[in-house]
PDB file of N, CA, C and O in Angstrom:
ATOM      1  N   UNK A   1      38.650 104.270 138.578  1.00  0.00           N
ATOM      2  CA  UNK A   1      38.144 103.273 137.645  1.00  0.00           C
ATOM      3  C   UNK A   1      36.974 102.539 138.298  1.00  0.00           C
ATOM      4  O   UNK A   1      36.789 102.099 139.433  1.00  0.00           O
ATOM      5  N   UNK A   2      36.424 102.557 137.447  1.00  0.00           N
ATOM      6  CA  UNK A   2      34.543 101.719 138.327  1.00  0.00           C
ATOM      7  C   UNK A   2      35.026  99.960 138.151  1.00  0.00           C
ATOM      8  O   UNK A   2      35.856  99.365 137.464  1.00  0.00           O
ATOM      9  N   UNK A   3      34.268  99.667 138.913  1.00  0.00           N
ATOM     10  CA  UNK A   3      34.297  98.093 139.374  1.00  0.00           C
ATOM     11  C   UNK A   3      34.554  97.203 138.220  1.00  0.00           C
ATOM     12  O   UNK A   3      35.450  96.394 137.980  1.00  0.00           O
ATOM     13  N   UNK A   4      33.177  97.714 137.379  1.00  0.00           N
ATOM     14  CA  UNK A   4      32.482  97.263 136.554  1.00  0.00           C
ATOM     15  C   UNK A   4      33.925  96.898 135.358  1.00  0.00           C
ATOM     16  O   UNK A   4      34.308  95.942 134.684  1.00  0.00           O
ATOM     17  N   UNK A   5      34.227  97.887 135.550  1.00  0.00           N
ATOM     18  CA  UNK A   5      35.941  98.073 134.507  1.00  0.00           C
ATOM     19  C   UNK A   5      36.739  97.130 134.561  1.00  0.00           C
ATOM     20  O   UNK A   5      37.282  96.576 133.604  1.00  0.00           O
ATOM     21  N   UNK A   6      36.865  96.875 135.778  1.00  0.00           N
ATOM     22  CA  UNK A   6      38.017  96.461 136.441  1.00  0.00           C
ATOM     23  C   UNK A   6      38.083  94.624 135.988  1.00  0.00           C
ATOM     24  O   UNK A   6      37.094  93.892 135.980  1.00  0.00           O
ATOM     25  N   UNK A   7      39.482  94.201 135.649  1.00  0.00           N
ATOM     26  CA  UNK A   7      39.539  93.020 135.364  1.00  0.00           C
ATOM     27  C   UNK A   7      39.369  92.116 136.060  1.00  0.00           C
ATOM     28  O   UNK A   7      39.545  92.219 137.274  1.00  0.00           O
ATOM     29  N   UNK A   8      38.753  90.326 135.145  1.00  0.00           N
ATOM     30  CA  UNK A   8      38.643  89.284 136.545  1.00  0.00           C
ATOM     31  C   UNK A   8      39.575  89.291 137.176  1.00  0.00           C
ATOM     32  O   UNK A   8      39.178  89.103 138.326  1.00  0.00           O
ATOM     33  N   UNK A   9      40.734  89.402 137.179  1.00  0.00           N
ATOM     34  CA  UNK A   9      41.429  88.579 137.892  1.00  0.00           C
ATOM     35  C   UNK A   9      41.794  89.765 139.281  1.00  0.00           C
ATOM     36  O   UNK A   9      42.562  89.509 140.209  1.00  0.00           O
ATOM     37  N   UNK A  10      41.151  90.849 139.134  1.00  0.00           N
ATOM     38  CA  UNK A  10      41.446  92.037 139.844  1.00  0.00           C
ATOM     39  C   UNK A  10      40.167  91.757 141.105  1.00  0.00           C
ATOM     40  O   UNK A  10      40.326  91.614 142.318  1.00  0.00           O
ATOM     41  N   UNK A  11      38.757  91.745 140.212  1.00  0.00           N
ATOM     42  CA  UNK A  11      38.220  91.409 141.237  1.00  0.00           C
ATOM     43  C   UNK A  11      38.297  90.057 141.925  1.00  0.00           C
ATOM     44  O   UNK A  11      37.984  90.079 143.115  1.00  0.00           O
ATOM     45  N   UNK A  12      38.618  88.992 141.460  1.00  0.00           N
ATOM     46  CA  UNK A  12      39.403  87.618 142.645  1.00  0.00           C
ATOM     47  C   UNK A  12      39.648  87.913 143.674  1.00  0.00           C
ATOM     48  O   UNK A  12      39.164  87.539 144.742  1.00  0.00           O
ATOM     49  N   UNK A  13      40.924  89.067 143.306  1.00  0.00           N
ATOM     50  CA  UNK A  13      41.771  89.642 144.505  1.00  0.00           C
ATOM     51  C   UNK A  13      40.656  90.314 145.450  1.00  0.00           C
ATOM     52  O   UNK A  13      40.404  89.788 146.534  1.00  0.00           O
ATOM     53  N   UNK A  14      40.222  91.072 145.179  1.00  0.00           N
ATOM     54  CA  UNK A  14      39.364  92.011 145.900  1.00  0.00           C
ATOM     55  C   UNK A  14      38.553  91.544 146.637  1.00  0.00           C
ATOM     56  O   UNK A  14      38.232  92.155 147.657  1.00  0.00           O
ATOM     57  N   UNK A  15      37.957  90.224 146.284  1.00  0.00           N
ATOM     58  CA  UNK A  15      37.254  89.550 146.948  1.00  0.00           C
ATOM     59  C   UNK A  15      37.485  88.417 148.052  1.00  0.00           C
ATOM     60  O   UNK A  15      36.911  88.112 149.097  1.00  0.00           O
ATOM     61  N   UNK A  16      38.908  87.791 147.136  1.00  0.00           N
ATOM     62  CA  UNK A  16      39.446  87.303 148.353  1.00  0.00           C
ATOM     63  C   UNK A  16      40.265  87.874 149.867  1.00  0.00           C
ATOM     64  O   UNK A  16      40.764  87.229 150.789  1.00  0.00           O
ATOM     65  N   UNK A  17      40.153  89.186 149.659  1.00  0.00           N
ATOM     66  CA  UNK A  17      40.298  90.417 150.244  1.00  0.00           C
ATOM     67  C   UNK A  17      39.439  90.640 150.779  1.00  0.00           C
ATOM     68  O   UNK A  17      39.644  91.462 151.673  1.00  0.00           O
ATOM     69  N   UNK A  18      37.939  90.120 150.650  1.00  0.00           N
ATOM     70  CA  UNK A  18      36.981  90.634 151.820  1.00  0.00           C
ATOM     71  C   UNK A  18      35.798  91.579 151.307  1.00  0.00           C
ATOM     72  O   UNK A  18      34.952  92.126 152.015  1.00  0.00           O
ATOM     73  N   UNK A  19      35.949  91.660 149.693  1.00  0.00           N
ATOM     74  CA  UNK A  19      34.627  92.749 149.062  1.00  0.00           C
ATOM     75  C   UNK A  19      34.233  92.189 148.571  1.00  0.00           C
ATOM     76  O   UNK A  19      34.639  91.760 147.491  1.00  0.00           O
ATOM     77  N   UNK A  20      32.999  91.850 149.260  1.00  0.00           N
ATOM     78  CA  UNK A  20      31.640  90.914 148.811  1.00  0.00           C
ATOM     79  C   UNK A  20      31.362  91.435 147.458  1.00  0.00           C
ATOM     80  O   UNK A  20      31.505  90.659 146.513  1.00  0.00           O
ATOM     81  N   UNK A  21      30.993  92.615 147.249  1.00  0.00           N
ATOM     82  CA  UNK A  21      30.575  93.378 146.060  1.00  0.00           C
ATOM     83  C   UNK A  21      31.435  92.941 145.143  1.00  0.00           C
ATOM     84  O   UNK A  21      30.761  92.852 144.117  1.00  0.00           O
ATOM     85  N   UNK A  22      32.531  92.614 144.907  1.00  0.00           N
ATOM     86  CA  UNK A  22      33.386  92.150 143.860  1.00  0.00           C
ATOM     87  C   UNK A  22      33.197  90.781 143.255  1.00  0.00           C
ATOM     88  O   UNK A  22      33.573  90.391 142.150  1.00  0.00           O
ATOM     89  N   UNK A  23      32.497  90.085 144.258  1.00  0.00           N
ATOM     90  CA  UNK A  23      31.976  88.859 143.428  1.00  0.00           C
ATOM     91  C   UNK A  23      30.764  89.553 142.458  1.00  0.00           C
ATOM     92  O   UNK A  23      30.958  89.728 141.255  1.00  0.00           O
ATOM     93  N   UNK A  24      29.489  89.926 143.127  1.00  0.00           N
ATOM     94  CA  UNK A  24      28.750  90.441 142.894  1.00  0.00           C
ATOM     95  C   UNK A  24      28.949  90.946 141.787  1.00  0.00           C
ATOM     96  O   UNK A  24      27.934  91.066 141.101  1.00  0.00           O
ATOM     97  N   UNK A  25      30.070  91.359 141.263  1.00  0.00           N
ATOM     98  CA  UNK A  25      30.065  91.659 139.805  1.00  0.00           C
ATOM     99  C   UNK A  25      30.643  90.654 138.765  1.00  0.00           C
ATOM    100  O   UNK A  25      30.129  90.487 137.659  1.00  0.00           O
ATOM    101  N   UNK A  26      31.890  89.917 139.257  1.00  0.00           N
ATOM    102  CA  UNK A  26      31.969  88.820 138.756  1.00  0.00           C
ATOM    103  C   UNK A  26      31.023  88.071 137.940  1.00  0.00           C
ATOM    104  O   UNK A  26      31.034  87.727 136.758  1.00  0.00           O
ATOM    105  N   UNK A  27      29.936  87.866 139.209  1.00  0.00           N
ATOM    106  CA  UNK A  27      28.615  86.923 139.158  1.00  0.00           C
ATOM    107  C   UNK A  27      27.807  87.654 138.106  1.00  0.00           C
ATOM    108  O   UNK A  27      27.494  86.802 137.274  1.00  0.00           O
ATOM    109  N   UNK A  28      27.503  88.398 137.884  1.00  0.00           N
ATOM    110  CA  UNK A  28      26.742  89.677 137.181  1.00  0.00           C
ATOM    111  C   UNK A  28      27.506  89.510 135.827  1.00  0.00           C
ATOM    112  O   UNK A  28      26.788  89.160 134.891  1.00  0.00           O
ATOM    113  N   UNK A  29      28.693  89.677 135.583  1.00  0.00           N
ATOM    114  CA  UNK A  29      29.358  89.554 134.199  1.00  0.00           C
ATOM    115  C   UNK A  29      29.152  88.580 133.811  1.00  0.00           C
ATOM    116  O   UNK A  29      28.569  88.627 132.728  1.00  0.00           O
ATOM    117  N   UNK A  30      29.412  87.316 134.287  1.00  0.00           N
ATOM    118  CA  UNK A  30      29.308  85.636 133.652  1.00  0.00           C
ATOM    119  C   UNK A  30      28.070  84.984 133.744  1.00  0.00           C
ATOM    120  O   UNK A  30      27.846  83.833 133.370  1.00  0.00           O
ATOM    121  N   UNK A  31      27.533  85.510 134.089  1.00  0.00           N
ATOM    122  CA  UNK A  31      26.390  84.598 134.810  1.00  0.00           C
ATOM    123  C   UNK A  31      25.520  84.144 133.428  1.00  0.00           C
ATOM    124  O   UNK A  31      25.042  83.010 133.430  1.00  0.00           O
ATOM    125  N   UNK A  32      25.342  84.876 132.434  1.00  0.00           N
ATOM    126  CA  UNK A  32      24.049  84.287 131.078  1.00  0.00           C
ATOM    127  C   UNK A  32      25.085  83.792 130.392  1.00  0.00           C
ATOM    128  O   UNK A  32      24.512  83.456 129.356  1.00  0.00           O
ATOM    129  N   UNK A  33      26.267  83.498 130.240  1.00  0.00           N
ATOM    130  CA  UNK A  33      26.911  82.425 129.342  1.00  0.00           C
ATOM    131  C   UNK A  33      27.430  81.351 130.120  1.00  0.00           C
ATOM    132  O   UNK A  33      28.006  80.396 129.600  1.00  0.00           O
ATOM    133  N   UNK A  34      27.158  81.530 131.959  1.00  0.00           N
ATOM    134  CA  UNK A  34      28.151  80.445 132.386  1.00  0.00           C
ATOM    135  C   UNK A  34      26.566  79.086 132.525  1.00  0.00           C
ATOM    136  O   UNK A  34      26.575  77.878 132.293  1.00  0.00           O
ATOM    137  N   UNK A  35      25.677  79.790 132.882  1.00  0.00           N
ATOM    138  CA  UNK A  35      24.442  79.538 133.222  1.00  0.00           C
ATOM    139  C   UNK A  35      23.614  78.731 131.691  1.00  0.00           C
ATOM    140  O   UNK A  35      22.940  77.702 131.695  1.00  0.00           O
ATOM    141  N   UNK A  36      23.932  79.540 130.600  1.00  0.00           N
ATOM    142  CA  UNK A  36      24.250  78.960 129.322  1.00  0.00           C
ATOM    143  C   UNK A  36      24.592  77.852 129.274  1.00  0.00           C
ATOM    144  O   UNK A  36      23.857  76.891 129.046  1.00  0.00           O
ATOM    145  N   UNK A  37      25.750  77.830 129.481  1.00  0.00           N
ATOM    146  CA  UNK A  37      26.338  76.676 129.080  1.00  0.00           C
ATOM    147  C   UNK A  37      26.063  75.826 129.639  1.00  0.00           C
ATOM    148  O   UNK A  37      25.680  74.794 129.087  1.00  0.00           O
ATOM    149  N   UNK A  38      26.180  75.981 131.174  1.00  0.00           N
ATOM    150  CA  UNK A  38      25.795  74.808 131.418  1.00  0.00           C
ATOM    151  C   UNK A  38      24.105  73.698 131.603  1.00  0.00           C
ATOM    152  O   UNK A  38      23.928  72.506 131.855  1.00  0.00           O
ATOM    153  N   UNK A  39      23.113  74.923 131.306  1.00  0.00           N
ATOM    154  CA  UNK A  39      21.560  74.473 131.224  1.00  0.00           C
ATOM    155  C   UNK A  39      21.944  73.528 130.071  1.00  0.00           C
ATOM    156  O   UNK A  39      21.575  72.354 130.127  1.00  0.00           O
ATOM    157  N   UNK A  40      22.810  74.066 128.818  1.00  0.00           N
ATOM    158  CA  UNK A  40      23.012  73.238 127.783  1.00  0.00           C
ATOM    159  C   UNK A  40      23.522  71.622 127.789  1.00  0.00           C
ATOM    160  O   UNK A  40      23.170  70.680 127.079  1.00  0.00           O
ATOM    161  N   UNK A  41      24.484  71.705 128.874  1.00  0.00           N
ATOM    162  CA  UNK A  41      25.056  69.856 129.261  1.00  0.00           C
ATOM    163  C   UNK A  41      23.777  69.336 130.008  1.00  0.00           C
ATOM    164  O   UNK A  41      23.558  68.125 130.009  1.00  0.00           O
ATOM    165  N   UNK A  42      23.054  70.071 130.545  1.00  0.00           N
ATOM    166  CA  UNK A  42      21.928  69.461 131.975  1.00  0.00           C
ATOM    167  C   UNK A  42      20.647  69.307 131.266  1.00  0.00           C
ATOM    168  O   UNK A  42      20.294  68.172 130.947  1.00  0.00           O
ATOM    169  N   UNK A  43      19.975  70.237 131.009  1.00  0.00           N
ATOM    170  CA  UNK A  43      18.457  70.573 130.546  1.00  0.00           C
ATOM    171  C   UNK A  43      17.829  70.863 131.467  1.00  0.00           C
ATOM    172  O   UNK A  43      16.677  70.975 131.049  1.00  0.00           O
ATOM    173  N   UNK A  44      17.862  71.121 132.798  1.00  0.00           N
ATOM    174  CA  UNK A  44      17.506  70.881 133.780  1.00  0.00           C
ATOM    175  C   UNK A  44      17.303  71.998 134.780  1.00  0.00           C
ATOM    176  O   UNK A  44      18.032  72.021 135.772  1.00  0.00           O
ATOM    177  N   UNK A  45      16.170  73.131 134.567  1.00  0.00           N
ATOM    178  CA  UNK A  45      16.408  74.383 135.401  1.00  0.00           C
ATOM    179  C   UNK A  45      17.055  74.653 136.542  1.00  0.00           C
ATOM    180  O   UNK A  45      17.960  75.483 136.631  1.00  0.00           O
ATOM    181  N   UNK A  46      16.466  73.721 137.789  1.00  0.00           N
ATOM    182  CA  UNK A  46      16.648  73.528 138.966  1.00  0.00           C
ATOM    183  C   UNK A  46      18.367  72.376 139.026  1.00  0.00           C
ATOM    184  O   UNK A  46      19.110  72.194 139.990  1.00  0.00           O
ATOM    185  N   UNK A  47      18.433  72.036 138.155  1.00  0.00           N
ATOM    186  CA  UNK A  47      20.191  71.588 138.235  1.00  0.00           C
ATOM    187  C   UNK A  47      20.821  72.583 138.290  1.00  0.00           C
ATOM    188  O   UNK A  47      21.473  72.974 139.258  1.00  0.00           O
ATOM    189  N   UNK A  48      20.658  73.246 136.969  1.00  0.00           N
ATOM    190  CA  UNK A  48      21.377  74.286 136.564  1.00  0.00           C
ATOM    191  C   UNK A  48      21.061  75.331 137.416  1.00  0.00           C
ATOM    192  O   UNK A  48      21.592  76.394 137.091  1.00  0.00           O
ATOM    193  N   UNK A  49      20.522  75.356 138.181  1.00  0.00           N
ATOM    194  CA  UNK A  49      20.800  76.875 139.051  1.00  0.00           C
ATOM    195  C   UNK A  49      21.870  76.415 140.273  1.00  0.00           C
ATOM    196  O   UNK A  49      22.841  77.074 140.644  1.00  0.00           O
ATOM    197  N   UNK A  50      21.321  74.773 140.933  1.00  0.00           N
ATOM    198  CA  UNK A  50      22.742  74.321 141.641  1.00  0.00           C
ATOM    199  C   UNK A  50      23.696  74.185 141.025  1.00  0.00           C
ATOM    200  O   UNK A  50      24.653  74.113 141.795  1.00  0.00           O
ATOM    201  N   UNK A  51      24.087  74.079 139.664  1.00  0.00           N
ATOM    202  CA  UNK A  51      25.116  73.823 139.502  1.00  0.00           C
ATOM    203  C   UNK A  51      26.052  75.077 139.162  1.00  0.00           C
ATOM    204  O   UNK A  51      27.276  75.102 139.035  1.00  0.00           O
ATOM    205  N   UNK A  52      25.075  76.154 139.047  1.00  0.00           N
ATOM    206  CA  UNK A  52      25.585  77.823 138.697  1.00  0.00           C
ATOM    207  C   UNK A  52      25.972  78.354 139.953  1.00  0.00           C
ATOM    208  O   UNK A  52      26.981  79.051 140.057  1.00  0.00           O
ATOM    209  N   UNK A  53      24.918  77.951 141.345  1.00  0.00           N
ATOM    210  CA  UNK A  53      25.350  78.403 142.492  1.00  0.00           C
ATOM    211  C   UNK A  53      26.703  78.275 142.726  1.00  0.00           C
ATOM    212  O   UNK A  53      27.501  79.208 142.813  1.00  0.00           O
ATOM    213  N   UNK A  54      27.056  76.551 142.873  1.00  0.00           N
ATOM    214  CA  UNK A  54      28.393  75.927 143.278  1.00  0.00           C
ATOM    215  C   UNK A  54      29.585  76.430 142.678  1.00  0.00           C
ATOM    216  O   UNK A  54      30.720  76.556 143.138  1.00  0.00           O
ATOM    217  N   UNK A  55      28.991  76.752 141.301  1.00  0.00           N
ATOM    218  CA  UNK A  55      30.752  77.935 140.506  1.00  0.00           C
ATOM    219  C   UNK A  55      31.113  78.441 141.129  1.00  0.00           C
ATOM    220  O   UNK A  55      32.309  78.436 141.422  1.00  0.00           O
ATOM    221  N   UNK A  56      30.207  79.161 141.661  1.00  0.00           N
ATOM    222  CA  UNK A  56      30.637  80.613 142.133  1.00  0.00           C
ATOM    223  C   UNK A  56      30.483  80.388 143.527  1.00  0.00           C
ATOM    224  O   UNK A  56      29.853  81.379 143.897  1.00  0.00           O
ATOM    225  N   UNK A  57      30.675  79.708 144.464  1.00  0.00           N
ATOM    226  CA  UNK A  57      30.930  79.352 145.646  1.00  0.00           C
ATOM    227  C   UNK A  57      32.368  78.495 145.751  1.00  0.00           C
ATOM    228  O   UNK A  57      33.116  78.442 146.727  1.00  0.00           O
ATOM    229  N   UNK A  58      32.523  77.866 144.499  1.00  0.00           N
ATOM    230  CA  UNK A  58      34.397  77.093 144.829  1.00  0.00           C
ATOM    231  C   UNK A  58      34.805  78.477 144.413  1.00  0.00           C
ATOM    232  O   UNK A  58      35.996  78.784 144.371  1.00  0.00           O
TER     233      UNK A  58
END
């Protein structure tokens, strides 16, 4: 089964396991609605890219 397939909560594991690449897709799946949403509370390009970074770093 390809990565890409594979469910969030599968890659979590995988990553908290040590495969960088598994965020990497995570990040890749969510990223234009999480990034979305939140430019939408901010307006603010340069917020919103810190505040997209920090998601996905907790």
């Amino acid at each position: 089964m390809a990565k890409m397939q594979l469910p969030d909560a599968i890659l979590v594991n995988n990553y908290i396991a040590g495969d960088e690449n598994a965020l990497a897709i995570l990040v890749e799946r969510h990223q234009s609605k999480i990034y979305g949403y939140i430019y939408s509370k901010v307006s603010d390009r340069d917020l919103t890219e810190d505040i997209f970074q920090e998601t996905f770093l907790r």
